[in-house]
């Protein structure tokens, strides 16, 4: 059960969307970055990923994953954070800028996020269609009964 406030839940969802976004698409949507100060410049490291057997068993260390993180402030002092999988420093920077812009309440960020949500929905749809194409229907014939 999550004990997050609605604002925290919205930010978590936004940061997840930005982390999963295609870096080239982020660069296309936000070619010019607004003025900002780096509190923590994009830096790459690794984190331990945990798994659970059956999604509810005891946690175990699954392995390490490379992550790039970035923290910055805009001119008005709004802080933006980003953690992205891999080593793409530009992706982390742009994600942090968009996080900060949305935290600042700027309404022109909503179309960017809507476009990223649409891209993600399209990716999920294509993946589902590809999986559905390989689906096998099994049926059983009953012998000897009329």
Coordinates of N, CA, C and O in Angstrom, one line a residue:
X1 N 0.8 -1.2 0.0 CA 0.0 0.0 0.0 C 0.9 1.2 0.0 O 1.8 1.4 0.8
X2 N 0.7 2.1 -0.9 CA 1.5 3.3 -1.1 C 1.0 4.4 -0.1 O -0.2 4.7 0.0
X3 N 1.9 5.1 0.5 CA 1.5 6.2 1.4 C 2.0 7.5 0.8 O 2.3 8.4 1.6
X4 N 2.0 7.6 -0.5 CA 2.4 8.8 -1.1 C 1.3 9.8 -1.3 O 0.1 9.3 -1.5
X5 N 1.5 11.1 -1.2 CA 0.5 12.1 -1.5 C 0.2 12.1 -3.0 O 1.1 11.6 -3.8
X6 N -0.9 12.6 -3.4 CA -1.2 12.7 -4.9 C -0.1 13.4 -5.6 O 0.3 13.0 -6.8
X7 N 0.5 14.5 -5.1 CA 1.6 15.2 -5.7 C 2.9 14.3 -5.9 O 3.5 14.3 -6.9
X8 N 3.2 13.5 -4.8 CA 4.3 12.6 -4.9 C 4.1 11.5 -5.9 O 5.0 11.1 -6.7
X9 N 2.9 11.0 -6.0 CA 2.5 10.0 -6.9 C 2.6 10.5 -8.4 O 3.2 9.8 -9.2
X10 N 2.2 11.7 -8.6 CA 2.2 12.3 -9.9 C 3.7 12.5 -10.3 O 4.0 12.3 -11.5
X11 N 4.5 13.0 -9.4 CA 5.9 13.2 -9.7 C 6.6 11.8 -10.0 O 7.4 11.7 -10.9
X12 N 6.3 10.8 -9.2 CA 6.9 9.5 -9.5 C 6.5 9.0 -10.8 O 7.4 8.5 -11.6
X13 N 5.3 9.2 -11.2 CA 4.8 8.7 -12.5 C 5.5 9.5 -13.6 O 5.9 9.0 -14.7
X14 N 5.7 10.8 -13.4 CA 6.3 11.7 -14.4 C 7.8 11.3 -14.6 O 8.3 11.2 -15.7
X15 N 8.5 11.1 -13.5 CA 9.9 10.7 -13.5 C 10.1 9.4 -14.2 O 11.0 9.2 -15.0
X16 N 9.1 8.5 -14.0 CA 9.2 7.2 -14.7 C 9.0 7.3 -16.2 O 9.7 6.7 -17.0
X17 N 8.0 8.2 -16.5 CA 7.8 8.4 -18.0 C 9.0 9.0 -18.6 O 9.4 8.6 -19.7
X18 N 9.6 10.0 -18.0 CA 10.8 10.6 -18.6 C 12.0 9.6 -18.6 O 12.7 9.7 -19.6
X19 N 12.1 8.8 -17.7 CA 13.2 7.8 -17.7 C 13.0 6.8 -18.8 O 14.0 6.3 -19.4
X20 N 11.7 6.4 -19.1 CA 11.5 5.4 -20.1 C 11.4 6.0 -21.5 O 11.4 5.3 -22.5
X21 N 11.4 7.3 -21.6 CA 11.2 8.0 -22.9 C 12.4 7.8 -23.8 O 13.6 7.6 -23.3
X22 N 12.2 7.8 -25.1 CA 13.3 7.7 -26.1 C 14.1 9.0 -26.0 O 13.6 10.1 -26.1
X23 N 15.4 8.9 -25.8 CA 16.3 10.1 -25.7 C 16.2 11.0 -26.9 O 16.2 12.2 -26.8
X24 N 16.1 10.4 -28.1 CA 16.0 11.2 -29.3 C 14.7 12.0 -29.3 O 14.7 13.1 -29.8
X25 N 13.7 11.4 -28.8 CA 12.4 12.1 -28.8 C 12.4 13.2 -27.8 O 11.9 14.3 -28.0
X26 N 13.1 13.0 -26.6 CA 13.3 14.1 -25.7 C 14.0 15.3 -26.3 O 13.7 16.4 -26.1
X27 N 15.1 15.0 -27.0 CA 15.9 16.0 -27.7 C 15.1 16.7 -28.7 O 15.2 17.9 -28.9
X28 N 14.2 16.0 -29.4 CA 13.3 16.6 -30.4 C 12.3 17.5 -29.8 O 12.0 18.6 -30.3
X29 N 11.7 17.1 -28.7 CA 10.7 17.9 -28.0 C 11.3 19.1 -27.3 O 10.6 20.2 -27.2
X30 N 12.5 19.0 -26.8 CA 13.1 20.1 -26.0 C 14.6 20.3 -26.5 O 15.5 20.0 -25.9
X31 N 14.7 20.9 -27.7 CA 16.0 21.1 -28.3 C 16.8 22.1 -27.6 O 18.1 21.9 -27.5
X32 N 16.2 23.1 -27.0 CA 17.0 24.2 -26.3 C 16.6 24.1 -24.8 O 15.4 24.2 -24.5
X33 N 17.6 24.0 -24.0 CA 17.4 23.9 -22.6 C 17.3 25.3 -21.9 O 18.1 26.2 -22.3
X34 N 16.4 25.5 -21.0 CA 16.3 26.8 -20.3 C 17.5 26.9 -19.4 O 18.2 26.0 -19.1
X35 N 17.7 28.1 -18.9 CA 18.8 28.4 -18.0 C 18.7 27.6 -16.7 O 17.6 27.5 -16.2
X36 N 19.7 26.9 -16.3 CA 19.7 26.1 -15.1 C 21.1 26.0 -14.5 O 22.1 26.3 -15.1
X37 N 21.1 25.6 -13.2 CA 22.3 25.4 -12.5 C 22.4 23.9 -12.1 O 21.4 23.4 -11.5
X38 N 23.5 23.2 -12.3 CA 23.6 21.8 -12.0 C 24.0 21.7 -10.5 O 25.0 22.2 -10.1
X39 N 23.1 21.0 -9.8 CA 23.5 20.7 -8.4 C 24.3 19.4 -8.3 O 25.2 19.3 -7.6
X40 N 23.9 18.5 -9.2 CA 24.6 17.2 -9.3 C 24.6 17.0 -10.9 O 23.6 16.6 -11.4
X41 N 25.8 17.2 -11.5 CA 25.8 17.0 -12.9 C 25.6 15.5 -13.3 O 25.7 14.7 -12.4
X42 N 25.2 15.3 -14.5 CA 24.9 13.9 -14.9 C 26.1 13.0 -14.6 O 27.2 13.3 -15.0
X43 N 25.9 12.0 -13.8 CA 26.9 11.1 -13.4 C 26.4 9.6 -13.5 O 25.3 9.4 -13.2
X44 N 27.3 8.7 -13.9 CA 26.9 7.4 -14.1 C 27.4 6.5 -13.0 O 28.6 6.7 -12.6
X45 N 26.6 5.5 -12.6 CA 27.0 4.6 -11.5 C 26.2 3.3 -11.7 O 25.5 3.1 -12.7
X46 N 26.2 2.5 -10.7 CA 25.4 1.3 -10.8 C 24.6 1.1 -9.5 O 24.9 1.6 -8.4
X47 N 23.5 0.5 -9.6 CA 22.6 0.2 -8.5 C 22.3 -1.3 -8.5 O 22.3 -1.9 -9.5
X48 N 22.0 -1.8 -7.3 CA 21.7 -3.2 -7.2 C 20.2 -3.3 -7.4 O 19.4 -2.6 -6.8
X49 N 19.8 -4.3 -8.3 CA 18.4 -4.5 -8.6 C 17.9 -5.7 -7.8 O 18.6 -6.8 -7.8
X50 N 16.8 -5.6 -7.1 CA 16.3 -6.7 -6.3 C 15.1 -7.3 -7.0 O 14.4 -6.6 -7.7
X51 N 14.9 -8.6 -6.8 CA 13.7 -9.3 -7.3 C 13.1 -10.0 -6.2 O 13.6 -10.2 -5.1
X52 N 11.9 -10.6 -6.5 CA 11.1 -11.4 -5.5 C 10.6 -12.6 -6.3 O 10.0 -12.4 -7.4
X53 N 10.7 -13.7 -5.7 CA 10.1 -14.9 -6.3 C 8.6 -14.8 -6.2 O 8.0 -14.6 -5.1
X54 N 8.0 -15.0 -7.4 CA 6.5 -14.9 -7.4 C 6.0 -13.6 -7.0 O 4.8 -13.4 -6.7
X55 N 6.8 -12.5 -7.1 CA 6.4 -11.1 -6.8 C 6.0 -10.9 -5.4 O 5.7 -9.8 -5.0
X56 N 6.1 -11.9 -4.5 CA 5.7 -11.7 -3.1 C 6.6 -12.4 -2.2 O 6.5 -12.3 -1.0
X57 N 7.6 -13.1 -2.7 CA 8.6 -13.9 -1.8 C 9.6 -13.0 -1.2 O 9.5 -11.7 -1.3
X58 N 10.5 -13.6 -0.6 CA 11.6 -12.8 0.0 C 12.5 -12.1 -1.1 O 12.7 -12.7 -2.1
X59 N 12.9 -10.9 -0.9 CA 13.8 -10.2 -1.9 C 15.1 -10.9 -2.0 O 15.7 -11.4 -1.0
X60 N 15.7 -10.9 -3.2 CA 17.0 -11.3 -3.4 C 17.7 -10.4 -4.4 O 17.0 -9.7 -5.2
X61 N 19.0 -10.3 -4.4 CA 19.8 -9.4 -5.3 C 19.8 -10.1 -6.7 O 20.4 -11.2 -6.8
X62 N 19.2 -9.4 -7.6 CA 19.2 -10.0 -9.0 C 20.4 -9.6 -9.8 O 20.9 -10.4 -10.5
X63 N 21.0 -8.4 -9.6 CA 22.2 -8.0 -10.3 C 22.3 -6.5 -10.2 O 21.5 -5.8 -9.7
X64 N 23.3 -6.0 -10.9 CA 23.5 -4.6 -11.0 C 23.1 -4.0 -12.3 O 23.1 -4.7 -13.3
X65 N 22.7 -2.7 -12.3 CA 22.2 -2.0 -13.5 C 22.9 -0.7 -13.5 O 23.1 0.0 -12.5
X66 N 23.3 -0.3 -14.7 CA 23.9 1.1 -14.9 C 22.8 2.1 -14.9 O 21.8 2.0 -15.6
X67 N 23.1 3.2 -14.2 CA 22.1 4.3 -14.1 C 22.9 5.6 -14.2 O 24.0 5.8 -13.6
X68 N 22.2 6.6 -14.8 CA 22.8 8.0 -14.8 C 21.8 8.9 -14.1 O 20.6 8.8 -14.4
X69 N 22.3 9.7 -13.2 CA 21.4 10.6 -12.5 C 21.8 12.0 -12.7 O 23.0 12.3 -13.0
X70 N 20.9 12.9 -12.4 CA 21.2 14.4 -12.6 C 20.2 15.1 -11.7 O 19.0 14.8 -11.6
X71 N 20.7 16.2 -11.0 CA 19.8 17.1 -10.3 C 20.2 18.5 -10.6 O 21.4 18.8 -10.7
X72 N 19.2 19.4 -10.8 CA 19.5 20.8 -11.2 C 18.4 21.7 -10.7 O 17.4 21.2 -10.2
X73 N 18.7 23.0 -10.7 CA 17.7 24.0 -10.4 C 17.5 24.9 -11.6 O 18.5 25.2 -12.3
X74 N 16.3 25.4 -11.7 CA 16.0 26.4 -12.7 C 16.3 27.8 -12.0 O 16.7 27.9 -10.9
X75 N 16.2 28.9 -12.8 CA 16.4 30.2 -12.3 C 15.6 30.6 -11.1 O 16.0 31.4 -10.3
X76 N 14.3 30.0 -11.0 CA 13.5 30.4 -9.9 C 13.7 29.5 -8.7 O 13.0 29.7 -7.7
X77 N 14.7 28.6 -8.8 CA 15.0 27.7 -7.6 C 14.3 26.4 -7.6 O 14.5 25.6 -6.7
X78 N 13.5 26.1 -8.6 CA 12.8 24.8 -8.7 C 13.8 23.7 -9.0 O 14.6 23.9 -9.9
X79 N 13.7 22.7 -8.2 CA 14.7 21.5 -8.4 C 14.1 20.4 -9.2 O 12.9 20.1 -9.1
X80 N 14.9 19.9 -10.1 CA 14.5 18.8 -11.0 C 15.5 17.6 -10.8 O 16.7 17.8 -10.7
X81 N 14.9 16.4 -10.8 CA 15.7 15.2 -10.6 C 15.5 14.2 -11.8 O 14.4 14.2 -12.3
X82 N 16.4 13.4 -12.1 CA 16.2 12.3 -13.1 C 17.2 11.2 -12.8 O 18.4 11.4 -12.4
X83 N 16.7 10.0 -12.9 CA 17.5 8.8 -12.9 C 17.1 8.0 -14.2 O 15.9 7.7 -14.3
X84 N 18.0 7.7 -15.0 CA 17.7 7.0 -16.3 C 18.6 5.8 -16.4 O 19.8 5.8 -15.9
X85 N 18.1 4.7 -17.0 CA 18.9 3.5 -17.2 C 19.9 3.7 -18.3 O 19.6 4.4 -19.3
X86 N 21.1 3.3 -18.0 CA 22.2 3.4 -19.0 C 23.1 4.6 -18.7 O 23.2 5.1 -17.6
X87 N 23.9 5.0 -19.8 CA 24.9 6.0 -19.6 C 24.6 7.3 -20.4 O 25.5 8.0 -20.6
X88 N 23.4 7.5 -20.8 CA 23.1 8.7 -21.6 C 22.9 9.9 -20.7 O 21.9 10.2 -20.1
X89 N 24.0 10.7 -20.7 CA 24.0 11.9 -19.8 C 23.0 13.0 -20.3 O 22.4 13.6 -19.5
X90 N 22.9 13.1 -21.6 CA 22.0 14.1 -22.2 C 20.5 13.7 -21.8 O 19.7 14.6 -21.5
X91 N 20.2 12.4 -21.9 CA 18.9 12.0 -21.5 C 18.6 12.4 -20.0 O 17.5 12.9 -19.7
X92 N 19.5 12.1 -19.1 CA 19.3 12.5 -17.7 C 19.1 14.0 -17.5 O 18.3 14.4 -16.8
X93 N 19.9 14.7 -18.3 CA 19.8 16.2 -18.1 C 18.5 16.7 -18.6 O 17.8 17.5 -17.9
X94 N 18.1 16.3 -19.8 CA 16.8 16.7 -20.3 C 15.6 16.2 -19.5 O 14.6 17.0 -19.3
X95 N 15.7 15.0 -18.9 CA 14.6 14.5 -18.1 C 14.6 15.4 -16.8 O 13.5 15.7 -16.3
X96 N 15.7 15.8 -16.2 CA 15.7 16.6 -15.0 C 15.2 18.0 -15.3 O 14.4 18.6 -14.5
X97 N 15.5 18.5 -16.5 CA 14.9 19.9 -16.8 C 13.4 19.8 -17.0 O 12.7 20.6 -16.4
X98 N 12.9 18.8 -17.6 CA 11.5 18.6 -17.8 C 10.8 18.4 -16.4 O 9.7 18.9 -16.2
X99 N 11.4 17.6 -15.6 CA 10.9 17.5 -14.2 C 10.8 18.8 -13.5 O 9.8 19.1 -12.9
X100 N 11.8 19.6 -13.6 CA 11.9 20.9 -12.9 C 10.8 21.8 -13.5 O 10.1 22.5 -12.8
X101 N 10.7 21.8 -14.8 CA 9.7 22.7 -15.5 C 8.3 22.3 -15.0 O 7.5 23.2 -14.8
X102 N 8.0 21.1 -14.9 CA 6.7 20.7 -14.5 C 6.5 20.9 -13.0 O 5.4 21.3 -12.6
X103 N 7.5 20.8 -12.2 CA 7.4 21.1 -10.8 C 7.1 22.6 -10.6 O 6.5 23.0 -9.7
X104 N 7.7 23.4 -11.5 CA 7.5 24.9 -11.4 C 6.1 25.3 -11.8 O 5.7 26.4 -11.6
X105 N 5.3 24.3 -12.4 CA 3.9 24.6 -12.7 C 3.8 25.2 -14.1 O 2.7 25.8 -14.3
X106 N 4.8 25.2 -14.9 CA 4.7 25.8 -16.2 C 3.7 24.9 -17.1 O 3.9 23.7 -17.3
X107 N 2.7 25.5 -17.7 CA 1.7 24.8 -18.4 C 2.2 24.3 -19.8 O 1.6 23.4 -20.3
X108 N 3.2 24.9 -20.3 CA 3.7 24.5 -21.6 C 4.4 23.1 -21.6 O 4.7 22.6 -22.7
X109 N 4.6 22.6 -20.4 CA 5.2 21.3 -20.3 C 4.2 20.1 -20.5 O 4.6 19.0 -21.0
X110 N 2.9 20.4 -20.3 CA 1.9 19.3 -20.4 C 1.9 18.7 -21.8 O 1.8 17.5 -21.9
X111 N 2.0 19.5 -22.9 CA 2.0 18.9 -24.2 C 3.2 17.9 -24.4 O 3.1 16.9 -25.1
X112 N 4.3 18.3 -23.9 CA 5.5 17.4 -24.0 C 5.2 16.1 -23.3 O 5.5 15.0 -23.9
X113 N 4.7 16.1 -22.1 CA 4.4 14.9 -21.4 C 3.3 14.1 -22.0 O 3.4 12.9 -22.1
X114 N 2.3 14.8 -22.6 CA 1.3 14.1 -23.3 C 1.8 13.4 -24.6 O 1.4 12.2 -24.9
X115 N 2.8 14.0 -25.3 CA 3.4 13.4 -26.4 C 4.2 12.1 -26.0 O 4.2 11.1 -26.7
X116 N 4.9 12.2 -24.9 CA 5.7 11.1 -24.4 C 4.8 9.9 -24.0 O 5.1 8.8 -24.2
X117 N 3.6 10.3 -23.3 CA 2.7 9.2 -23.0 C 2.1 8.6 -24.2 O 1.9 7.3 -24.2
X118 N 1.8 9.3 -25.2 CA 1.3 8.7 -26.5 C 2.4 7.8 -27.1 O 2.0 6.8 -27.6
X119 N 3.6 8.3 -27.1 CA 4.7 7.4 -27.6 C 4.8 6.1 -26.9 O 4.9 5.0 -27.5
X120 N 4.7 6.2 -25.6 CA 4.8 5.0 -24.7 C 3.6 4.1 -25.0 O 3.7 2.9 -25.1
X121 N 2.4 4.7 -25.1 CA 1.2 3.8 -25.4 C 1.4 3.1 -26.8 O 1.0 2.0 -26.9
X122 N 1.9 3.8 -27.7 CA 2.1 3.2 -29.1 C 3.1 2.1 -29.0 O 2.9 1.0 -29.6
X123 N 4.2 2.3 -28.2 CA 5.2 1.2 -28.0 C 4.6 0.0 -27.4 O 4.8 -1.2 -27.8
X124 N 3.7 0.2 -26.3 CA 3.0 -0.9 -25.7 C 2.1 -1.6 -26.6 O 2.0 -2.8 -26.6
X125 N 1.4 -0.8 -27.5 CA 0.4 -1.4 -28.4 C 1.2 -2.3 -29.4 O 0.7 -3.4 -29.7
X126 N 2.3 -1.8 -30.0 CA 3.1 -2.6 -30.9 C 3.6 -3.9 -30.3 O 3.6 -4.9 -30.9
X127 N 4.0 -3.8 -29.1 CA 4.5 -5.0 -28.4 C 3.4 -6.0 -28.2 O 3.6 -7.2 -28.3
X128 N 2.2 -5.5 -27.8 CA 1.1 -6.4 -27.6 C 0.7 -7.1 -28.9 O 0.3 -8.2 -28.9
X129 N 0.7 -6.3 -30.0 CA 0.3 -6.9 -31.3 C 1.3 -7.9 -31.7 O 1.0 -9.0 -32.2
X130 N 2.6 -7.7 -31.4 CA 3.7 -8.6 -31.8 C 3.5 -9.9 -31.0 O 3.6 -11.0 -31.5
X131 N 3.2 -9.8 -29.7 CA 3.0 -10.9 -28.8 C 1.7 -11.7 -29.2 O 1.7 -12.9 -29.2
X132 N 0.6 -11.0 -29.6 CA -0.6 -11.6 -30.0 C -0.4 -12.4 -31.3 O -1.1 -13.4 -31.5
X133 N 0.5 -12.0 -32.2 CA 0.7 -12.7 -33.4 C 1.3 -14.1 -33.2 O 1.2 -14.9 -34.0
X134 N 2.0 -14.3 -32.0 CA 2.6 -15.6 -31.7 C 1.8 -16.4 -30.8 O 2.2 -17.5 -30.4
X135 N 0.6 -15.9 -30.5 CA -0.3 -16.7 -29.5 C -0.7 -18.0 -30.2 O -1.1 -18.0 -31.3
X136 N -0.7 -19.0 -29.4 CA -1.1 -20.4 -29.8 C -2.4 -20.8 -29.0 O -2.4 -20.7 -27.8
X137 N -3.4 -21.2 -29.7 CA -4.6 -21.6 -29.1 C -4.6 -23.1 -29.0 O -4.4 -23.8 -29.9
X138 N -4.7 -23.6 -27.8 CA -4.8 -25.1 -27.5 C -6.2 -25.5 -27.2 O -6.9 -24.8 -26.6
X139 N -6.6 -26.6 -27.8 CA -7.9 -27.2 -27.5 C -7.7 -28.7 -27.3 O -6.8 -29.3 -27.8
X140 N -8.7 -29.3 -26.7 CA -8.6 -30.7 -26.4 C -9.8 -31.4 -27.1 O -11.0 -30.9 -26.9
X141 N -9.6 -32.5 -27.8 CA -10.7 -33.2 -28.4 C -11.0 -34.4 -27.4 O -10.1 -35.1 -26.9
X142 N -12.2 -34.6 -27.2 CA -12.6 -35.7 -26.3 C -12.9 -36.9 -27.2 O -13.7 -36.8 -28.1
X143 N -12.3 -38.0 -26.9 CA -12.5 -39.2 -27.7 C -13.6 -40.1 -27.0 O -13.7 -40.2 -25.8
X144 N -14.3 -40.7 -27.9 CA -15.3 -41.8 -27.5 C -16.6 -41.3 -26.9 O -17.4 -42.0 -26.5
X145 N -16.8 -40.0 -26.9 CA -18.1 -39.5 -26.3 C -18.8 -38.8 -27.4 O -18.3 -38.2 -28.3
X146 N -20.2 -39.1 -27.4 CA -21.0 -38.4 -28.4 C -21.7 -37.2 -27.9 O -22.2 -37.1 -26.9

